[in-house]
């Protein structure tokens, strides 16, 4: 009887051990699936967030030619400023590089626009022009939306990058080649950069 009991107890212990091992394997598999799907979701959210930035940047590009033409009507001789803005716009539109490279182009464009608005300060009639005020107001609105889209994008990138670095999700990231994404950083002094001239729209 003792032998039979011992054999029975050993069998129970073996079964429990097998269940524990099986349970651990299942838990690991479930975690890998969940982590993998989480990375896929973050990757798609990053793409979606970047698309939102691109939409707003295209709206910005579309406003600039009319803005330049409006200012040119009052300050034809300021060709250097107009050429700088036009060139910066073309380079920003053509830039298909990384977010960091595109941010550099956008910052150059922002500086050029700042010069354009500074130029407008010298022409009171231009500052009072309804078309100019409307374009400036639209541009300011687009700039606000770019900043909001940028903050959302960078938030998703931060979540992704933390998950790529953290244990144990970093093991899944390494196994399935999920990598860190780049932040989209505009000029440090955002408020000054995107509002070259304070205008009262009341």
PDB file of C-alpha atoms in Angstrom:
ATOM      1  CA  UNK A   1       0.000   0.000   0.000  1.00  0.00           C
ATOM      2  CA  UNK A   2       2.807   2.392   0.866  1.00  0.00           C
ATOM      3  CA  UNK A   3       4.396   1.785  -2.510  1.00  0.00           C
ATOM      4  CA  UNK A   4       1.107   2.408  -4.244  1.00  0.00           C
ATOM      5  CA  UNK A   5       0.536   5.576  -2.220  1.00  0.00           C
ATOM      6  CA  UNK A   6       4.048   6.776  -2.996  1.00  0.00           C
ATOM      7  CA  UNK A   7       3.532   6.154  -6.677  1.00  0.00           C
ATOM      8  CA  UNK A   8       0.194   7.931  -6.561  1.00  0.00           C
ATOM      9  CA  UNK A   9       1.696  10.954  -4.774  1.00  0.00           C
ATOM     10  CA  UNK A  10       4.537  11.114  -7.296  1.00  0.00           C
ATOM     11  CA  UNK A  11       2.031  10.991 -10.121  1.00  0.00           C
ATOM     12  CA  UNK A  12       0.060  13.867  -8.587  1.00  0.00           C
ATOM     13  CA  UNK A  13       3.245  15.907  -8.143  1.00  0.00           C
ATOM     14  CA  UNK A  14       4.234  15.235 -11.744  1.00  0.00           C
ATOM     15  CA  UNK A  15       0.796  16.288 -12.958  1.00  0.00           C
ATOM     16  CA  UNK A  16       0.912  19.506 -10.907  1.00  0.00           C
ATOM     17  CA  UNK A  17       4.390  20.285 -12.225  1.00  0.00           C
ATOM     18  CA  UNK A  18       3.210  19.681 -15.774  1.00  0.00           C
ATOM     19  CA  UNK A  19       0.220  21.968 -15.239  1.00  0.00           C
ATOM     20  CA  UNK A  20       2.461  24.684 -13.793  1.00  0.00           C
ATOM     21  CA  UNK A  21       4.896  24.441 -16.716  1.00  0.00           C
ATOM     22  CA  UNK A  22       2.033  24.405 -19.208  1.00  0.00           C
ATOM     23  CA  UNK A  23       0.450  27.395 -17.460  1.00  0.00           C
ATOM     24  CA  UNK A  24       3.724  29.337 -17.602  1.00  0.00           C
ATOM     25  CA  UNK A  25       4.178  28.539 -21.283  1.00  0.00           C
ATOM     26  CA  UNK A  26       0.619  29.650 -22.026  1.00  0.00           C
ATOM     27  CA  UNK A  27       1.142  32.856 -19.995  1.00  0.00           C
ATOM     28  CA  UNK A  28       4.344  33.637 -21.905  1.00  0.00           C
ATOM     29  CA  UNK A  29       2.636  33.005 -25.254  1.00  0.00           C
ATOM     30  CA  UNK A  30      -0.291  35.235 -24.274  1.00  0.00           C
ATOM     31  CA  UNK A  31       2.087  37.983 -23.137  1.00  0.00           C
ATOM     32  CA  UNK A  32       4.062  37.799 -26.397  1.00  0.00           C
ATOM     33  CA  UNK A  33       0.840  38.045 -28.419  1.00  0.00           C
ATOM     34  CA  UNK A  34      -0.433  40.993 -26.377  1.00  0.00           C
ATOM     35  CA  UNK A  35       2.931  42.784 -26.517  1.00  0.00           C
ATOM     36  CA  UNK A  36       3.259  42.155 -30.253  1.00  0.00           C
ATOM     37  CA  UNK A  37      -0.227  43.500 -30.928  1.00  0.00           C
ATOM     38  CA  UNK A  38       0.574  46.493 -28.716  1.00  0.00           C
ATOM     39  CA  UNK A  39       3.626  47.311 -30.823  1.00  0.00           C
ATOM     40  CA  UNK A  40       1.611  46.937 -34.029  1.00  0.00           C
ATOM     41  CA  UNK A  41      -1.037  49.281 -32.630  1.00  0.00           C
ATOM     42  CA  UNK A  42       1.590  51.863 -31.635  1.00  0.00           C
ATOM     43  CA  UNK A  43       3.223  51.634 -35.057  1.00  0.00           C
ATOM     44  CA  UNK A  44      -0.110  52.338 -36.756  1.00  0.00           C
ATOM     45  CA  UNK A  45      -0.878  55.185 -34.342  1.00  0.00           C
ATOM     46  CA  UNK A  46       2.494  56.750 -35.157  1.00  0.00           C
ATOM     47  CA  UNK A  47       1.696  56.578 -38.874  1.00  0.00           C
ATOM     48  CA  UNK A  48      -1.748  58.067 -38.280  1.00  0.00           C
ATOM     49  CA  UNK A  49      -0.341  60.841 -36.085  1.00  0.00           C
ATOM     50  CA  UNK A  50       2.331  61.693 -38.651  1.00  0.00           C
ATOM     51  CA  UNK A  51      -0.326  61.807 -41.354  1.00  0.00           C
ATOM     52  CA  UNK A  52      -2.175  64.379 -39.245  1.00  0.00           C
ATOM     53  CA  UNK A  53       0.953  66.545 -39.126  1.00  0.00           C
ATOM     54  CA  UNK A  54       1.412  66.237 -42.891  1.00  0.00           C
ATOM     55  CA  UNK A  55      -2.170  67.370 -43.552  1.00  0.00           C
ATOM     56  CA  UNK A  56      -1.654  70.537 -41.521  1.00  0.00           C
ATOM     57  CA  UNK A  57       1.751  71.239 -43.068  1.00  0.00           C
ATOM     58  CA  UNK A  58       0.208  70.991 -46.558  1.00  0.00           C
ATOM     59  CA  UNK A  59      -2.437  73.508 -45.525  1.00  0.00           C
ATOM     60  CA  UNK A  60       0.376  75.786 -44.383  1.00  0.00           C
ATOM     61  CA  UNK A  61       2.198  75.407 -47.701  1.00  0.00           C
ATOM     62  CA  UNK A  62      -1.005  76.225 -49.597  1.00  0.00           C
ATOM     63  CA  UNK A  63      -1.520  79.488 -47.707  1.00  0.00           C
ATOM     64  CA  UNK A  64       1.984  80.837 -48.254  1.00  0.00           C
ATOM     65  CA  UNK A  65       1.820  81.772 -51.982  1.00  0.00           C
ATOM     66  CA  UNK A  66      -1.245  83.956 -51.456  1.00  0.00           C
ATOM     67  CA  UNK A  67       0.377  85.505 -48.412  1.00  0.00           C
ATOM     68  CA  UNK A  68       3.543  86.302 -50.376  1.00  0.00           C
ATOM     69  CA  UNK A  69       1.547  87.800 -53.257  1.00  0.00           C
ATOM     70  CA  UNK A  70      -0.472  89.962 -50.856  1.00  0.00           C
ATOM     71  CA  UNK A  71       2.644  91.358 -49.185  1.00  0.00           C
ATOM     72  CA  UNK A  72       4.347  91.766 -52.558  1.00  0.00           C
ATOM     73  CA  UNK A  73       1.539  94.096 -53.620  1.00  0.00           C
ATOM     74  CA  UNK A  74       2.727  96.580 -51.004  1.00  0.00           C
ATOM     75  CA  UNK A  75       6.467  95.875 -50.948  1.00  0.00           C
ATOM     76  CA  UNK A  76       7.563  94.801 -54.422  1.00  0.00           C
ATOM     77  CA  UNK A  77      11.177  95.826 -53.864  1.00  0.00           C
ATOM     78  CA  UNK A  78      11.622  93.381 -50.955  1.00  0.00           C
ATOM     79  CA  UNK A  79      12.407  90.539 -53.373  1.00  0.00           C
ATOM     80  CA  UNK A  80      15.009  88.909 -51.141  1.00  0.00           C
ATOM     81  CA  UNK A  81      12.447  88.165 -48.426  1.00  0.00           C
ATOM     82  CA  UNK A  82       9.933  86.771 -50.930  1.00  0.00           C
ATOM     83  CA  UNK A  83      12.577  84.552 -52.529  1.00  0.00           C
ATOM     84  CA  UNK A  84      13.654  83.248 -49.113  1.00  0.00           C
ATOM     85  CA  UNK A  85      10.085  82.325 -48.175  1.00  0.00           C
ATOM     86  CA  UNK A  86       9.396  80.709 -51.565  1.00  0.00           C
ATOM     87  CA  UNK A  87      12.637  78.732 -51.447  1.00  0.00           C
ATOM     88  CA  UNK A  88      12.046  77.595 -47.849  1.00  0.00           C
ATOM     89  CA  UNK A  89       8.501  76.505 -48.766  1.00  0.00           C
ATOM     90  CA  UNK A  90       9.733  74.516 -51.780  1.00  0.00           C
ATOM     91  CA  UNK A  91      12.435  72.787 -49.738  1.00  0.00           C
ATOM     92  CA  UNK A  92      10.001  71.916 -46.960  1.00  0.00           C
ATOM     93  CA  UNK A  93       7.500  70.486 -49.465  1.00  0.00           C
ATOM     94  CA  UNK A  94      10.212  68.434 -51.190  1.00  0.00           C
ATOM     95  CA  UNK A  95      11.649  67.054 -47.951  1.00  0.00           C
ATOM     96  CA  UNK A  96      10.693  63.391 -47.588  1.00  0.00           C
ATOM     97  CA  UNK A  97      13.271  62.601 -44.925  1.00  0.00           C
ATOM     98  CA  UNK A  98      12.960  61.615 -41.291  1.00  0.00           C
ATOM     99  CA  UNK A  99      10.848  63.649 -38.835  1.00  0.00           C
ATOM    100  CA  UNK A 100      14.057  65.288 -37.581  1.00  0.00           C
ATOM    101  CA  UNK A 101      15.040  66.317 -41.130  1.00  0.00           C
ATOM    102  CA  UNK A 102      11.563  67.596 -41.874  1.00  0.00           C
ATOM    103  CA  UNK A 103      11.496  69.533 -38.622  1.00  0.00           C
ATOM    104  CA  UNK A 104      14.675  71.283 -39.737  1.00  0.00           C
ATOM    105  CA  UNK A 105      12.998  72.350 -42.996  1.00  0.00           C
ATOM    106  CA  UNK A 106       9.920  73.530 -41.123  1.00  0.00           C
ATOM    107  CA  UNK A 107      12.044  75.587 -38.748  1.00  0.00           C
ATOM    108  CA  UNK A 108      13.780  77.274 -41.698  1.00  0.00           C
ATOM    109  CA  UNK A 109      10.369  78.041 -43.204  1.00  0.00           C
ATOM    110  CA  UNK A 110       9.175  79.466 -39.891  1.00  0.00           C
ATOM    111  CA  UNK A 111      12.174  81.817 -39.764  1.00  0.00           C
ATOM    112  CA  UNK A 112      11.474  82.949 -43.339  1.00  0.00           C
ATOM    113  CA  UNK A 113       7.821  83.620 -42.497  1.00  0.00           C
ATOM    114  CA  UNK A 114       8.915  85.542 -39.426  1.00  0.00           C
ATOM    115  CA  UNK A 115      10.925  87.836 -41.705  1.00  0.00           C
ATOM    116  CA  UNK A 116       7.900  88.260 -43.968  1.00  0.00           C
ATOM    117  CA  UNK A 117       5.664  89.322 -41.098  1.00  0.00           C
ATOM    118  CA  UNK A 118       8.371  91.596 -39.719  1.00  0.00           C
ATOM    119  CA  UNK A 119       8.486  93.228 -43.141  1.00  0.00           C
ATOM    120  CA  UNK A 120       4.734  93.783 -43.039  1.00  0.00           C
ATOM    121  CA  UNK A 121       5.197  95.844 -39.878  1.00  0.00           C
ATOM    122  CA  UNK A 122       6.679  98.598 -42.054  1.00  0.00           C
ATOM    123  CA  UNK A 123       3.484  98.925 -44.124  1.00  0.00           C
ATOM    124  CA  UNK A 124       0.467 100.115 -42.090  1.00  0.00           C
ATOM    125  CA  UNK A 125      -1.850  99.795 -45.090  1.00  0.00           C
ATOM    126  CA  UNK A 126      -0.809  96.167 -45.545  1.00  0.00           C
ATOM    127  CA  UNK A 127      -1.399  95.426 -41.859  1.00  0.00           C
ATOM    128  CA  UNK A 128      -4.919  96.779 -42.277  1.00  0.00           C
ATOM    129  CA  UNK A 129      -5.565  94.852 -45.490  1.00  0.00           C
ATOM    130  CA  UNK A 130      -8.481  92.451 -44.991  1.00  0.00           C
ATOM    131  CA  UNK A 131      -6.976  89.756 -47.201  1.00  0.00           C
ATOM    132  CA  UNK A 132      -3.655  89.934 -45.348  1.00  0.00           C
ATOM    133  CA  UNK A 133      -5.344  89.747 -41.940  1.00  0.00           C
ATOM    134  CA  UNK A 134      -7.457  86.810 -43.076  1.00  0.00           C
ATOM    135  CA  UNK A 135      -4.434  84.915 -44.403  1.00  0.00           C
ATOM    136  CA  UNK A 136      -2.460  85.642 -41.258  1.00  0.00           C
ATOM    137  CA  UNK A 137      -5.344  84.457 -39.134  1.00  0.00           C
ATOM    138  CA  UNK A 138      -5.649  81.239 -41.172  1.00  0.00           C
ATOM    139  CA  UNK A 139      -1.908  80.642 -40.939  1.00  0.00           C
ATOM    140  CA  UNK A 140      -1.964  81.162 -37.179  1.00  0.00           C
ATOM    141  CA  UNK A 141      -4.831  78.662 -36.900  1.00  0.00           C
ATOM    142  CA  UNK A 142      -2.927  76.101 -38.993  1.00  0.00           C
ATOM    143  CA  UNK A 143       0.199  76.629 -36.874  1.00  0.00           C
ATOM    144  CA  UNK A 144      -1.851  75.901 -33.744  1.00  0.00           C
ATOM    145  CA  UNK A 145      -3.126  72.678 -35.312  1.00  0.00           C
ATOM    146  CA  UNK A 146       0.410  71.678 -36.321  1.00  0.00           C
ATOM    147  CA  UNK A 147       1.518  72.111 -32.718  1.00  0.00           C
ATOM    148  CA  UNK A 148      -1.428  70.056 -31.437  1.00  0.00           C
ATOM    149  CA  UNK A 149      -0.727  67.308 -33.998  1.00  0.00           C
ATOM    150  CA  UNK A 150       2.966  67.405 -33.086  1.00  0.00           C
ATOM    151  CA  UNK A 151       2.222  66.975 -29.389  1.00  0.00           C
ATOM    152  CA  UNK A 152      -0.022  63.981 -30.102  1.00  0.00           C
ATOM    153  CA  UNK A 153       2.556  62.425 -32.421  1.00  0.00           C
ATOM    154  CA  UNK A 154       5.388  62.890 -29.921  1.00  0.00           C
ATOM    155  CA  UNK A 155       3.222  61.396 -27.171  1.00  0.00           C
ATOM    156  CA  UNK A 156       2.654  58.230 -29.198  1.00  0.00           C
ATOM    157  CA  UNK A 157       6.365  58.086 -30.097  1.00  0.00           C
ATOM    158  CA  UNK A 158       7.248  58.396 -26.405  1.00  0.00           C
ATOM    159  CA  UNK A 159       4.904  55.509 -25.510  1.00  0.00           C
ATOM    160  CA  UNK A 160       6.428  53.377 -28.263  1.00  0.00           C
ATOM    161  CA  UNK A 161      10.012  54.147 -27.303  1.00  0.00           C
ATOM    162  CA  UNK A 162       9.413  53.411 -23.619  1.00  0.00           C
ATOM    163  CA  UNK A 163       7.911  50.045 -24.542  1.00  0.00           C
ATOM    164  CA  UNK A 164      10.869  49.259 -26.820  1.00  0.00           C
ATOM    165  CA  UNK A 165      13.241  49.914 -23.903  1.00  0.00           C
ATOM    166  CA  UNK A 166      11.309  48.408 -20.988  1.00  0.00           C
ATOM    167  CA  UNK A 167      11.699  44.812 -19.804  1.00  0.00           C
ATOM    168  CA  UNK A 168      10.204  42.394 -20.751  1.00  0.00           C
ATOM    169  CA  UNK A 169       8.557  44.117 -23.729  1.00  0.00           C
ATOM    170  CA  UNK A 170      12.044  44.893 -25.073  1.00  0.00           C
ATOM    171  CA  UNK A 171      12.497  41.147 -25.660  1.00  0.00           C
ATOM    172  CA  UNK A 172       9.440  41.102 -27.916  1.00  0.00           C
ATOM    173  CA  UNK A 173      10.613  44.296 -29.647  1.00  0.00           C
ATOM    174  CA  UNK A 174      13.998  42.753 -30.346  1.00  0.00           C
ATOM    175  CA  UNK A 175      12.547  39.465 -31.547  1.00  0.00           C
ATOM    176  CA  UNK A 176      10.138  41.103 -33.999  1.00  0.00           C
ATOM    177  CA  UNK A 177      12.316  44.084 -35.026  1.00  0.00           C
ATOM    178  CA  UNK A 178      10.174  46.819 -33.484  1.00  0.00           C
ATOM    179  CA  UNK A 179      12.336  49.936 -33.142  1.00  0.00           C
ATOM    180  CA  UNK A 180      12.228  53.412 -31.647  1.00  0.00           C
ATOM    181  CA  UNK A 181      10.584  56.205 -33.630  1.00  0.00           C
ATOM    182  CA  UNK A 182      11.877  59.759 -34.049  1.00  0.00           C
ATOM    183  CA  UNK A 183      10.336  62.731 -32.317  1.00  0.00           C
ATOM    184  CA  UNK A 184       9.192  65.732 -34.366  1.00  0.00           C
ATOM    185  CA  UNK A 185      10.755  68.746 -32.683  1.00  0.00           C
ATOM    186  CA  UNK A 186      10.083  72.231 -33.965  1.00  0.00           C
ATOM    187  CA  UNK A 187      11.845  75.428 -32.878  1.00  0.00           C
ATOM    188  CA  UNK A 188      12.457  75.540 -29.124  1.00  0.00           C
ATOM    189  CA  UNK A 189      10.765  78.886 -28.730  1.00  0.00           C
ATOM    190  CA  UNK A 190       7.539  77.639 -30.297  1.00  0.00           C
ATOM    191  CA  UNK A 191       5.370  80.578 -29.350  1.00  0.00           C
ATOM    192  CA  UNK A 192       7.820  83.122 -30.696  1.00  0.00           C
ATOM    193  CA  UNK A 193       8.527  81.072 -33.799  1.00  0.00           C
ATOM    194  CA  UNK A 194       4.972  80.564 -34.890  1.00  0.00           C
ATOM    195  CA  UNK A 195       3.701  84.019 -33.959  1.00  0.00           C
ATOM    196  CA  UNK A 196       6.225  86.372 -35.577  1.00  0.00           C
ATOM    197  CA  UNK A 197       3.945  89.358 -35.120  1.00  0.00           C
ATOM    198  CA  UNK A 198       1.271  89.939 -32.512  1.00  0.00           C
ATOM    199  CA  UNK A 199      -1.899  90.906 -34.307  1.00  0.00           C
ATOM    200  CA  UNK A 200      -5.202  91.919 -32.802  1.00  0.00           C
ATOM    201  CA  UNK A 201      -7.972  90.289 -34.817  1.00  0.00           C
ATOM    202  CA  UNK A 202     -10.812  91.894 -32.874  1.00  0.00           C
TER     203      UNK A 202
END
